[in-house]
Short mmCIF file of C-alpha atoms and ligand atoms in Angstrom, two decimals:
data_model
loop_
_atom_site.label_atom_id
_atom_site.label_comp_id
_atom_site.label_asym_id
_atom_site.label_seq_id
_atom_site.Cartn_x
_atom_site.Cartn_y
_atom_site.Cartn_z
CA UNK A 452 61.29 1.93 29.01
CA UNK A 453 61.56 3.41 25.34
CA UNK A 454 59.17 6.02 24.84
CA UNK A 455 57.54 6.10 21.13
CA UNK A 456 57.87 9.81 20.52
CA UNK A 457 61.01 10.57 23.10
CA UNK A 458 62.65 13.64 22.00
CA UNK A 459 64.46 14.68 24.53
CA UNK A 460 64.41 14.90 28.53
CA UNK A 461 60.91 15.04 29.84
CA UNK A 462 59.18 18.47 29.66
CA UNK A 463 58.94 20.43 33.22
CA UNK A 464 55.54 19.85 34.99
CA UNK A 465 55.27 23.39 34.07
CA UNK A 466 55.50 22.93 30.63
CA UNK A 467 52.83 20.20 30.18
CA UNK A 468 50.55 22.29 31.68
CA UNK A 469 51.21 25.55 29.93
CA UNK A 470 50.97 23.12 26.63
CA UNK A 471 46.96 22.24 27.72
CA UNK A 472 44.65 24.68 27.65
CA UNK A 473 42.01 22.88 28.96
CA UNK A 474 44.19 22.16 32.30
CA UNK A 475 45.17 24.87 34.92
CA UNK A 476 46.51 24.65 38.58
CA UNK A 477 44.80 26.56 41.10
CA UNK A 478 46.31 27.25 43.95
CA UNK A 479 43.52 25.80 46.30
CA UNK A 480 41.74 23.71 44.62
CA UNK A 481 44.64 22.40 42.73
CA UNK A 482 44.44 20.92 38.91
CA UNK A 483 41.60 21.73 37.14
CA UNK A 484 39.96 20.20 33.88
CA UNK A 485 37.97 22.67 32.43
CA UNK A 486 37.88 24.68 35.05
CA UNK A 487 36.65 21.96 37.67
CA UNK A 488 38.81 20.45 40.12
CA UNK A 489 39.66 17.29 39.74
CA UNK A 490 40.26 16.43 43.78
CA UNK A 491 36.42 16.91 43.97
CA UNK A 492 35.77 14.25 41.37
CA UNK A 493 37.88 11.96 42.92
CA UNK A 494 36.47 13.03 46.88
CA UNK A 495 33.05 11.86 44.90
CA UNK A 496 33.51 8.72 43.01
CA UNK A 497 37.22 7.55 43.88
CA UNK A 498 40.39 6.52 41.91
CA UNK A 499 40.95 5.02 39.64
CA UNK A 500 38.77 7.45 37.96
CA UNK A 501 38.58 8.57 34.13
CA UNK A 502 37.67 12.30 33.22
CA UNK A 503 36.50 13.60 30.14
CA UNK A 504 36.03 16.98 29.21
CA UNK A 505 33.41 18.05 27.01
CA UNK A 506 34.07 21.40 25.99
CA UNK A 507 37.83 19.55 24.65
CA UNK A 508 36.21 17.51 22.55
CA UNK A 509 34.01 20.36 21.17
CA UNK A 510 36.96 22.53 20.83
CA UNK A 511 38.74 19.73 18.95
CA UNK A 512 35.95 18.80 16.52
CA UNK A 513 35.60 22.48 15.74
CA UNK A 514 39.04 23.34 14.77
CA UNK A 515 39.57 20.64 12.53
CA UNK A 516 36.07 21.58 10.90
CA UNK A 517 37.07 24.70 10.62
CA UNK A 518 40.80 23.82 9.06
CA UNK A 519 38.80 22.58 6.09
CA UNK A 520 36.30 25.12 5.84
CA UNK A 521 39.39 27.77 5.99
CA UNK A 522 41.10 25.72 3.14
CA UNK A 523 37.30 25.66 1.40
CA UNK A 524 37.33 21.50 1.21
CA UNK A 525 34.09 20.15 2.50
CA UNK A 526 35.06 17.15 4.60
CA UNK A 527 33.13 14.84 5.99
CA UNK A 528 34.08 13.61 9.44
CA UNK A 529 33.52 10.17 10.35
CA UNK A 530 34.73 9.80 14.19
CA UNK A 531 36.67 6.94 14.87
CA UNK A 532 34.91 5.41 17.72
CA UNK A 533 37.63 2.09 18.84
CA UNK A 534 39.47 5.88 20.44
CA UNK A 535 37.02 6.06 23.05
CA UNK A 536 33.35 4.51 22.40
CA UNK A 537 31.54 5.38 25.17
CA UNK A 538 28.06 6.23 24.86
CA UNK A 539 28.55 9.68 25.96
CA UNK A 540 31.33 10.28 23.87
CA UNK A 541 29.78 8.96 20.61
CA UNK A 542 27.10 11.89 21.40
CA UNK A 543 28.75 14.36 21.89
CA UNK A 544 30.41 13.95 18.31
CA UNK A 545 26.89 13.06 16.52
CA UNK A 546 25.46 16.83 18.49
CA UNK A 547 28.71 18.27 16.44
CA UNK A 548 27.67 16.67 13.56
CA UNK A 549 30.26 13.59 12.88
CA UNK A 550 29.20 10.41 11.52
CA UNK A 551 31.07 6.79 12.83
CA UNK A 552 33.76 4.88 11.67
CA UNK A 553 33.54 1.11 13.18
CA UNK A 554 35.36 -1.73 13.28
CA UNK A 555 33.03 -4.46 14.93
CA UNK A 556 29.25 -5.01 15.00
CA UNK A 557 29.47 -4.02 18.29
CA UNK A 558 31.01 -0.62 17.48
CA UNK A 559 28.19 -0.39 14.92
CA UNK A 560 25.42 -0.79 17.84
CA UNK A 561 26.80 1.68 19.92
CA UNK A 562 27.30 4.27 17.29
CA UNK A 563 23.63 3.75 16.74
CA UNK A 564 22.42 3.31 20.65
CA UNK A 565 24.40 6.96 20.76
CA UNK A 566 22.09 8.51 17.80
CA UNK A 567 24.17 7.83 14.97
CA UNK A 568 22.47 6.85 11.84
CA UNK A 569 23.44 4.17 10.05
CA UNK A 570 23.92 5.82 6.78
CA UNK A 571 26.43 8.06 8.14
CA UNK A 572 28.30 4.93 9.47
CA UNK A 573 31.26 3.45 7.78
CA UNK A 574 32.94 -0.09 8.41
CA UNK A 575 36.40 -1.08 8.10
CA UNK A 576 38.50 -3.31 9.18
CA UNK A 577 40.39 -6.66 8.07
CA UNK A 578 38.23 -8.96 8.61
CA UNK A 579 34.45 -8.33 9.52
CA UNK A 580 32.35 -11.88 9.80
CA UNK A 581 29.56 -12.51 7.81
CA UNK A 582 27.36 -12.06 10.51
CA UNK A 583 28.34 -8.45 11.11
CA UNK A 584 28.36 -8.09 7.42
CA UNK A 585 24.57 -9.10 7.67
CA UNK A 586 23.73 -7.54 10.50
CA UNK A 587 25.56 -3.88 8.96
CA UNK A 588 23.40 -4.86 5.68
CA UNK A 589 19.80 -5.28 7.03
CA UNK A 590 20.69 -1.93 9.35
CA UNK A 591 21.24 -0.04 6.27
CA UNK A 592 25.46 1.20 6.62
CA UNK A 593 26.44 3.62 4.75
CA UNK A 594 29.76 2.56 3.33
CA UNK A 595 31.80 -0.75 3.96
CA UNK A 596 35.64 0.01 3.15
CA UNK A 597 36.74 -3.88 1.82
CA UNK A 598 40.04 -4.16 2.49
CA UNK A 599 40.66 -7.53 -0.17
CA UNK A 600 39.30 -9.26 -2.98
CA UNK A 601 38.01 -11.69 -0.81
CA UNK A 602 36.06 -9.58 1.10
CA UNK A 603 34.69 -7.79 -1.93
CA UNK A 604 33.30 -11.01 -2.77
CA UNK A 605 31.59 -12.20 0.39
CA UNK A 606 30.01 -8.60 0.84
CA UNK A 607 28.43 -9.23 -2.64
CA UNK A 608 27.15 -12.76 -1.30
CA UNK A 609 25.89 -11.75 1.81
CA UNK A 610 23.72 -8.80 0.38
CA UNK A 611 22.88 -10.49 -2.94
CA UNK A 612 21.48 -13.03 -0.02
CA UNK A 613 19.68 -10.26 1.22
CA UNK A 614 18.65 -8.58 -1.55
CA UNK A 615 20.67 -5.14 -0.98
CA UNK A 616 23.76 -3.95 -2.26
CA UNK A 617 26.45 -2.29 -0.32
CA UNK A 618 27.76 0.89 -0.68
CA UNK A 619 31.62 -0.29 -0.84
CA UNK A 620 35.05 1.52 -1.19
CA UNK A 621 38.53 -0.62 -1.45
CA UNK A 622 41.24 0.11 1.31
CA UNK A 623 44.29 0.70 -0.83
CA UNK A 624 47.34 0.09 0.94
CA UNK A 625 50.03 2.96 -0.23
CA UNK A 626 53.25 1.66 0.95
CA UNK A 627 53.73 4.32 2.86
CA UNK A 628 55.88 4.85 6.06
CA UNK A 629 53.55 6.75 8.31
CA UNK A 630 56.62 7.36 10.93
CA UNK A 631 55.49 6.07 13.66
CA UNK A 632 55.16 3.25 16.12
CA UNK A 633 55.69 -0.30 14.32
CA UNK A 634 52.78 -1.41 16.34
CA UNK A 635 50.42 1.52 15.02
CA UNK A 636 51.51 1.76 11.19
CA UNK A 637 49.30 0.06 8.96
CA UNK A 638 50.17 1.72 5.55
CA UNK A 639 53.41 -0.09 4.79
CA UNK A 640 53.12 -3.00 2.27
CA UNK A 641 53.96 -5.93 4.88
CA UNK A 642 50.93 -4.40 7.57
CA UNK A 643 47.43 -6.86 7.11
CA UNK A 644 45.72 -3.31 6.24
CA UNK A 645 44.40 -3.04 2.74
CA UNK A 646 44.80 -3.91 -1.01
CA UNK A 647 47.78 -3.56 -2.93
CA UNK A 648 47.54 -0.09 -5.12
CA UNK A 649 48.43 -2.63 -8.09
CA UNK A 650 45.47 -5.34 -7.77
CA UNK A 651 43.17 -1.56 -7.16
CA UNK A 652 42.27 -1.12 -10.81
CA UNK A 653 41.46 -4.88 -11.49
CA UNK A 654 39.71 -5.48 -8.09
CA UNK A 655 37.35 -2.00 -9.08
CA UNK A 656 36.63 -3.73 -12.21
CA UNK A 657 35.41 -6.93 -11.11
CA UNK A 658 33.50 -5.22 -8.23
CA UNK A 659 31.53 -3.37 -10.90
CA UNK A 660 29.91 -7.30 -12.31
CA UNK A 661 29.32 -8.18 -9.07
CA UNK A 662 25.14 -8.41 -8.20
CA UNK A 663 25.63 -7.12 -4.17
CA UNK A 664 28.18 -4.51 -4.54
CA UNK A 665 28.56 -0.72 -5.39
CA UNK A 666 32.20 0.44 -5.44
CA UNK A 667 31.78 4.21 -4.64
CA UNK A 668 35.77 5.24 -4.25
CA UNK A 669 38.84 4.41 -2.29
CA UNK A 670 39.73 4.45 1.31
CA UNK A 671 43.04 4.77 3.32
CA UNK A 672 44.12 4.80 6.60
CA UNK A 673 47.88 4.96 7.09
CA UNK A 674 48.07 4.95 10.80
CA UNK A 675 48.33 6.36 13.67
CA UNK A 676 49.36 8.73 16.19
CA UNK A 677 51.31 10.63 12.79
CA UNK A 678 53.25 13.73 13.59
CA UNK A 679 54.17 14.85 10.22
CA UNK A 680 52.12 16.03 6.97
CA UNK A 681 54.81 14.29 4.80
CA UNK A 682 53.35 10.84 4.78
CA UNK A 683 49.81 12.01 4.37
CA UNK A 684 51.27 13.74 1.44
CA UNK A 685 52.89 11.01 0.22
CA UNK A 686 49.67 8.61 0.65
CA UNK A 687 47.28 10.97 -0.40
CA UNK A 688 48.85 11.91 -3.67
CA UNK A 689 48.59 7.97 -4.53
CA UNK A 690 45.32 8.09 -3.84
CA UNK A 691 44.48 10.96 -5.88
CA UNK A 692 46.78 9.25 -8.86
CA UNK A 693 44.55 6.20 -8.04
CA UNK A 694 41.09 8.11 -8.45
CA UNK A 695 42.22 9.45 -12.09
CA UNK A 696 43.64 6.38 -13.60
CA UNK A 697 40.13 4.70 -12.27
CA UNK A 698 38.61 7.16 -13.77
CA UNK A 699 40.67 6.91 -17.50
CA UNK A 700 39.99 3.33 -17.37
CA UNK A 701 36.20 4.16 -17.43
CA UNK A 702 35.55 3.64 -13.62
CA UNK A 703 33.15 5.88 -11.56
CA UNK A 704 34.61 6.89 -8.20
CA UNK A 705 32.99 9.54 -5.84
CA UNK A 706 34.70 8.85 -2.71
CA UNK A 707 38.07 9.17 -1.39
CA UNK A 708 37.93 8.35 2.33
CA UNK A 709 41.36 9.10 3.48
CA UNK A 710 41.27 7.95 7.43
CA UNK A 711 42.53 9.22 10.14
CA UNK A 712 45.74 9.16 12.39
CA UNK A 713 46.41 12.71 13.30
CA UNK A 714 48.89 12.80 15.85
CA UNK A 715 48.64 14.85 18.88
CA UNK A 716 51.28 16.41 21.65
CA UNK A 717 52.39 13.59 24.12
CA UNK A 718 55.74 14.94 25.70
CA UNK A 719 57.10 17.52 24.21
CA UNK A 720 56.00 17.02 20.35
CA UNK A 721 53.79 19.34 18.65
CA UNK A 722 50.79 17.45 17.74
CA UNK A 723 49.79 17.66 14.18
CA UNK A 724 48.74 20.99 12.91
CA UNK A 725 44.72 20.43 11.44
CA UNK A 726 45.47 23.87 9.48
CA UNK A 727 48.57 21.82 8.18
CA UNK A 728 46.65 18.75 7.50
CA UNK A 729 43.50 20.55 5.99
CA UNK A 730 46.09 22.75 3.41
CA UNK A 731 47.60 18.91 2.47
CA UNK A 732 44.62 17.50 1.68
CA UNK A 733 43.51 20.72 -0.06
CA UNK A 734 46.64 20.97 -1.99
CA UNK A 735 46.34 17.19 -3.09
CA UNK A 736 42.35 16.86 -3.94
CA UNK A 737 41.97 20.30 -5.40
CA UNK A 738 39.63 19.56 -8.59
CA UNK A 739 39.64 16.23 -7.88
CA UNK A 740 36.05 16.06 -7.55
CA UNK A 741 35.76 13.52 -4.56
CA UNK A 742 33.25 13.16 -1.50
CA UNK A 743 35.94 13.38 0.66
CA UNK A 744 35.59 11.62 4.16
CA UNK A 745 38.16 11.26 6.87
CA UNK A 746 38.16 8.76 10.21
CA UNK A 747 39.96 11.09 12.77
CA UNK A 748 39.79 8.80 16.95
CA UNK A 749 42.90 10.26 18.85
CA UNK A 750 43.11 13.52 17.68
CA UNK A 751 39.26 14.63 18.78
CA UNK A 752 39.13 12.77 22.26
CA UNK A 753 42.84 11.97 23.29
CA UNK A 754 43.60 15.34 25.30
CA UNK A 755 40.14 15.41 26.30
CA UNK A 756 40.64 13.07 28.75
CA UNK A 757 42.45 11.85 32.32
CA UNK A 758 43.16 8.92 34.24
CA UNK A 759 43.01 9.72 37.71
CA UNK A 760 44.84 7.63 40.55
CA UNK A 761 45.98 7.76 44.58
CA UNK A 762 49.11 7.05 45.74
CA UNK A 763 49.20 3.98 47.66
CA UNK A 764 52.16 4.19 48.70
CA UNK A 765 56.57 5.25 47.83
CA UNK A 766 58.56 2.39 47.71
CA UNK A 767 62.04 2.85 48.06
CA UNK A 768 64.38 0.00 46.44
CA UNK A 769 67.56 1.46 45.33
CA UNK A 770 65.41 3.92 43.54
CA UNK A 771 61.92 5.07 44.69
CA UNK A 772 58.65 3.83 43.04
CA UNK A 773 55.31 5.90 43.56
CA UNK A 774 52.60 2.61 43.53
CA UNK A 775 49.45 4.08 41.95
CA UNK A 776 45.94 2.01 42.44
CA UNK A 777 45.50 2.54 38.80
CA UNK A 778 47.23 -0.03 36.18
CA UNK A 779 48.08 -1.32 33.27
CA UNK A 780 44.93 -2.81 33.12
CA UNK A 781 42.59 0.34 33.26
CA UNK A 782 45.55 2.45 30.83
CA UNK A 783 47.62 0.15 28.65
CA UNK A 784 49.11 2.30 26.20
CA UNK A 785 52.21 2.44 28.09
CA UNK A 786 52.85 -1.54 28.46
CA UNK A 787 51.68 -2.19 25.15
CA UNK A 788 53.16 1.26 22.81
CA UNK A 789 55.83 2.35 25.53
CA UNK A 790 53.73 5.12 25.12
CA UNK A 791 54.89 8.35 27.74
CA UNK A 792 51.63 10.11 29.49
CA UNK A 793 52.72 12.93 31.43
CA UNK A 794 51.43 13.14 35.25
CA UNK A 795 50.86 15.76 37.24
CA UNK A 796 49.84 15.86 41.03
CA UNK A 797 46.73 17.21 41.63
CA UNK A 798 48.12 18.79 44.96
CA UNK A 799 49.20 22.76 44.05
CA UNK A 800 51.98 22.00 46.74
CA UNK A 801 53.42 19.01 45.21
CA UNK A 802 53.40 20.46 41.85
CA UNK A 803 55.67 23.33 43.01
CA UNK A 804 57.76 21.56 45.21
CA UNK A 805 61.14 19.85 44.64
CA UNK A 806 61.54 16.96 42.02
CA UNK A 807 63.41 13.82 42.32
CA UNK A 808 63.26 11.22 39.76
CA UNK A 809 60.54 8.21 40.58
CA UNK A 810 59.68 4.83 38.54
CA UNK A 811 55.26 5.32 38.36
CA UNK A 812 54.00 1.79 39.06
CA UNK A 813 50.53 -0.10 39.20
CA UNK A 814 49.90 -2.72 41.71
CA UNK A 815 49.72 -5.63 39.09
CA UNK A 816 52.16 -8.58 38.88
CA UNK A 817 53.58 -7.94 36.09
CA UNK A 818 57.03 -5.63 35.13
CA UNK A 819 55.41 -4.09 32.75
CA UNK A 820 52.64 -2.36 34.97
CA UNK A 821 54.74 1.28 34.85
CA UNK A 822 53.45 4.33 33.46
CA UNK A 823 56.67 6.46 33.67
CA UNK A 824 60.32 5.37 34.53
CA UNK A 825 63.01 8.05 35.96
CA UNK A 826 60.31 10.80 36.39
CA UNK A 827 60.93 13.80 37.64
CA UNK A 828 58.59 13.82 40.22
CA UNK A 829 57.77 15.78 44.06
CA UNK A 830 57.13 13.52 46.85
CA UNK A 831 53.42 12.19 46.48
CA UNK A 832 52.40 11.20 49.83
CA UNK A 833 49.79 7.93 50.44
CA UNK A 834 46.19 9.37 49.59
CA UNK A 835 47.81 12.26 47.54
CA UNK A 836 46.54 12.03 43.76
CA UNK A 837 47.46 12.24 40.31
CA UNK A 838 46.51 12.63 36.91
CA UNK A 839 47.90 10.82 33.42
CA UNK A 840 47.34 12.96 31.10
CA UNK A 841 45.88 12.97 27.36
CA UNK A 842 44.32 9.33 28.05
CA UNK A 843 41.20 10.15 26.54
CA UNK A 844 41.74 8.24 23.88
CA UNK A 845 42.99 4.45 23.51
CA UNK A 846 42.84 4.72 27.37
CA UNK A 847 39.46 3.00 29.02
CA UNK A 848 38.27 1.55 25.48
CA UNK A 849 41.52 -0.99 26.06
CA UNK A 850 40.89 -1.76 29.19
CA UNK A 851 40.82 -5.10 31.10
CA UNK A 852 39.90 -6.90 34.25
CA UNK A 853 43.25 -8.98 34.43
CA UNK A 854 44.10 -9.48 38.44
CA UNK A 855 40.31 -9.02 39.15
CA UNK A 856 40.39 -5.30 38.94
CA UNK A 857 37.23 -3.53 38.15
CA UNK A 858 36.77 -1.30 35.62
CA UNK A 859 37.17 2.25 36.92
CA UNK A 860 34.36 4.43 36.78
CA UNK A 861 34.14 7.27 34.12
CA UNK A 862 33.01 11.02 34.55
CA UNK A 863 32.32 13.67 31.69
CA UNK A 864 33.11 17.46 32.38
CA UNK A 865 30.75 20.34 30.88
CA UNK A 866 30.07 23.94 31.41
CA UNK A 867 31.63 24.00 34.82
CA UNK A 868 30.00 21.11 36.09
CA UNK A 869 30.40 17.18 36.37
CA UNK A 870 28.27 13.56 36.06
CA UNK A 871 28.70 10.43 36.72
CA UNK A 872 28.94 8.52 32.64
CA UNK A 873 30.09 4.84 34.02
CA UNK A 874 29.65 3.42 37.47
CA UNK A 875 32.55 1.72 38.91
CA UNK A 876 32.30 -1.95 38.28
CA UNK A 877 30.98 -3.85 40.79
CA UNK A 878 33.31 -6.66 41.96
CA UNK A 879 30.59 -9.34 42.18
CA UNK A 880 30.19 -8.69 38.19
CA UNK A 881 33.21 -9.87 37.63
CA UNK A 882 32.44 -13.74 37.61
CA UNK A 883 28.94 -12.88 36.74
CA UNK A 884 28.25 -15.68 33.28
CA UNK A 885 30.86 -18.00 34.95
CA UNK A 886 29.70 -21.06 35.76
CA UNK A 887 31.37 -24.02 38.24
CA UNK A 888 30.52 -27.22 37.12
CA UNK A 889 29.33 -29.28 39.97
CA UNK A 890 26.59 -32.72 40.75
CA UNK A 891 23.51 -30.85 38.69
CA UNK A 892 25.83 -29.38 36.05
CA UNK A 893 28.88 -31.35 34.74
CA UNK A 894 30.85 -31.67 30.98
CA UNK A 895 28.66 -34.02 28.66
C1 PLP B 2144 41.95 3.31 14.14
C2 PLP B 2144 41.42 3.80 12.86
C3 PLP B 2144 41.13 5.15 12.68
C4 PLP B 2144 41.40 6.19 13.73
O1 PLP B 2144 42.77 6.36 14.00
P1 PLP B 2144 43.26 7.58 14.92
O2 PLP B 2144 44.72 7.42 14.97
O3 PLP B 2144 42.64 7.38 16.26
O4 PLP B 2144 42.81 8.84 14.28
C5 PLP B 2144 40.59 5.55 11.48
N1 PLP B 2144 40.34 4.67 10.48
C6 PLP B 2144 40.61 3.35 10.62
C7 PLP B 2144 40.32 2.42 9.50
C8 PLP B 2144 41.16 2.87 11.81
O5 PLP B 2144 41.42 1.57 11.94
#
C-alpha cells in the first residue's frame, strides 16, 4: 500500500508516542488518552470503540486562536464540521467560540441541534439543492460561499422567492497545487471546486443586479491535509490581488474566507505550524481590510481522536496478519487515501517487546480492508487491543455499515474522566426502514 505522506521507514512506536502529547504509556494501566486508560474504555463499552479527547480539541482550537492573536489578525474560525460532526464535538467548538462550516442541510441541522447559530454558519459546497438552499434561507445562514455562476443565480431565485437575500461570497478557484493527495486537492483548475479567478470580476458584477443576493467577499479552500505554507501563500496572495482589483473596479468586498486544510503529523511529518500559517496569512492580508474567516476540520479534531480495536486473531500466511474487529468500514481513510495511522498496543508489555513486521487487517471481504502493511509490530495476542491513532477526524463521520457491521460506539474524554457520546448500533437497526414486499404489500 502507498502511503500519502510516506517519508521514510515508519517511525518507532516510541516515537509516535513521544510526538502526542495527549498520549502516554503507563506501565500498568497501559496507553492513556488524556491521562485515562484506554483498556478501561474498552473493558466498558467494547471494540470497535472511538475515543475523543476533549481537552485535544481545546488545546487545538486555542493555539491556532492564539497564532492569530500573536500575529494581531482577528480571525474568525468557522469549524469544519464533515471532520467529525458529532453532536458532542460540534459543542465543544461552539463553548470555544467557533462558528460552522457545512456542506449539506443536514450538516446545517446539526451545527444548530449542537448550539450553533445560524448566522455564524457558512455553506459551501458544489452543489447544494434548492431545497437546502431554502431551508439555509428561511433559518437565517450567515454566508453561502457559491461556487459558479449558476449557483449565484439560483440562490438569488430561491430567496427573491422568499423574500430574503443571502449573504453570498464566490469560491475562487486559484490554480493552485496544494501538494497533496490527488483525491483531497481541490484548488487546481481541473478539481469541480470553485470559479475561475478570471470569470471572478464579471460574476461579482452581475451578482451586484441580482434582487436575492449580497456578494460580501471571496472564499477559498485549496484542500486538504496541506503540509506546507507555500501553497497557502501562493493562493492567498491571489486572493488578496483579487480583493483589490474588485475593489478598483468599484466593487465592495468585506470578506475573504480563506478555508481550511491545515495539515497535521501522520507518520513522521511535522504537521503544519498554526504560528507558520497565522504569520502567512498576516504577511498576505496586512492592510487589506478584510473580515477574514477560515474553515479549519482536521487540524482541530484529527489527533483528538482514536479508533480502538481487539485482536481477533494472527494469521500466519507466508507473512503474518494481525485481524482486527475494526474495518474499513468504521475507518476508511486508509482504503480510500492510502492514508498511514500509526497503532500502538494498548498492552505496556507489547509496546516494549520485540517487533516483527505484520500486515493490520479488518475482517471484511474485501483486499482493501488493511490499515497498515509491513508494520513493525510485537506479537498482539487474541483479546489484546490496539489503538489507530489521529482518527479523530475523517474517521467515524465516513463510516459505513457495508457487511452488516454496526456502527461502533463513540466515547469523549474530559478532565480525567469518560462518557458514553454514541451507543453502539444495535444490529436489529440495521434493516430498520427496509421493507419485504410480500401478499399485503407488492410493486404497483
Ligand atoms: C473540507 C472542507 C474544509 C475543511 O478541510 P480540513 O482539511 O478538514 O481543514 C473547509 N472548507 C471547505 C469548503 C471544505 O470543503
Amino acid at each position: 500500500m502507498a502511503d500519502m505522506n510516506f517519508t521514510g521507514p515508519d517511525p518507532d512506536l516510541q516515537d509516535l508516542l513521544a510526538a502526542r502529547p495527549q498520549l502516554e504509556m503507563h506501565a500498568q494501566d497501559g496507553l492513556c488518552l488524556e491521562g485515562v486508560p484506554l483498556n478501561a474504555i474498552a473493558d466498558k463499552y467494547g471494540t470497535p470503540v472511538w475515543v475523543y479527547g476533549a481537552g485535544t480539541m481545546r488545546a487545538r482550537y486555542a493555539a491556532l486562536r492564539d497564532a492569530f492573536a500573536a500575529e494581531n489578525v482577528p480571525m474568525h474560525i468557522h469549524y469544519a464540521v464533515k471532520a467529525n460532526d458529532h453532536l458532542a464535538v460540534l459543542n465543544l467548538f461552539r463553548e470555544q467560540g467557533a462558528g460552522a462550516d457545512v456542506v449539506s442541510i443536514g450538516e446545517f441541522l446539526r451545527a444548530a441541534q449542537a448550539g450553533i447559530v445560524a448566522k455564524d454558519v457558512v455553506y459551501s459546497g458544489v452543489g447544494k439543492s434548492e431545497a437546502e438552499l431554502e431551508a439555509a434561507l428561511c433559518a437565517g445562514i450567515g454566508q453561502i460561499n457559491a461556487e459558479s455562476a449558476e449557483e449565484v443565480e439560483m440562490i438569488s431565485a430561491v430567496a427573491s422567492r422568499l423574500g430574503v437575500v443571502a449573504n453570498i461570497a464566490l469560491r475562487m478557484n486559484p490554480d493552485v497545487d496544494a501538494g497533496t493527495h490527488a483525491k483531497i486537492t481541490t484548488g487546481l483548475a481541473g478539481n469541480k471546486f470553485g470559479i475561475a479567478a478570471v470569470d471572478i470580476s464579471y460574476l461579482y458584477a452581475r451578482a451586484a443586479k441580482l434582487p436575492g443576493v449580497r456578494v460580501a467577499g471571496i472564499a477559498m479552500h485549496i484542500g486538504s491535509q496541506i503540509l506546507s505554507t507555500e501553497p497557502y501563500h501562493l493562493a492567498y496572495e491571489k486572493g488578496a490581488e483579487m480583493v483589490r482589483a474588485l475593489r478598483e473596479a468599484g466593487q465592495s468586498v468585506e470578506v475573504l474566507d480563506i478555508g481550511g486544510g491545515l495539515g497535521i503529523g501522520y507518520q513522521d511529518e511535522p504537521g503544519l505550524s498554526p504560528n507558520a500559517f497565522a504569520a502567512v496569512v498576516r504577511q498576505v492580508t496586512n492592510g487589506l481590510g478584510v473580515r477574514l474567516m477560515m474553515e479549519p476540520g482536521r487540524y482541530l479534531a484529527g489527533p483528538a481522536g482514536v479508533l480502538l480495536g481487539s485482536v481477533i486473531l494472527q494469521k500466519q500466511a507466508g507473512k503474518r496478519f494481525v485481524v482486527l474487529d475494526a474495518a474499513m468500514n468504521d475507518l476508511m481513510r486508509p482504503a480510500m487515501y492510502e492514508a498511514w495511522h500509526g497503532i500502538l498496543p494498548l498492552d505496556a508489555t507489547a509496546y516494549r517487546s520485540a517487533l516483527s513486521p505484520a500486515d493490520v487487517v479488518g475482517p471484511i471481504c474485501e483486499s482493501a480492508d488493511q490499515f497498515a502493511n509491513d508494520r513493525a509490530l510485537p506479537d498482539l495476542k487474541p483479546g489484546t487491543r490496539v489503538a489507530l491513532l489521529d482518527t479523530g477526524a475523517y474517521g467515524a463521520v465516513m463510516s459505513s455499515t457495508y457487511n452488516a457491521r454496526p456502527r461502533p460506539a463513540a466515547v469523549l474524554v474530559d478532565k480525567g474522566g469518560f462518557m458514553l457520546i454514541t451507543k453502539r448500533q444495535d444490529i436489529q437497526s440495521l434493516w430498520d426502514g427496509e421493507i419485504v414486499p410480500g401478499p399485503d404489500q407488492a410493486p404497483s
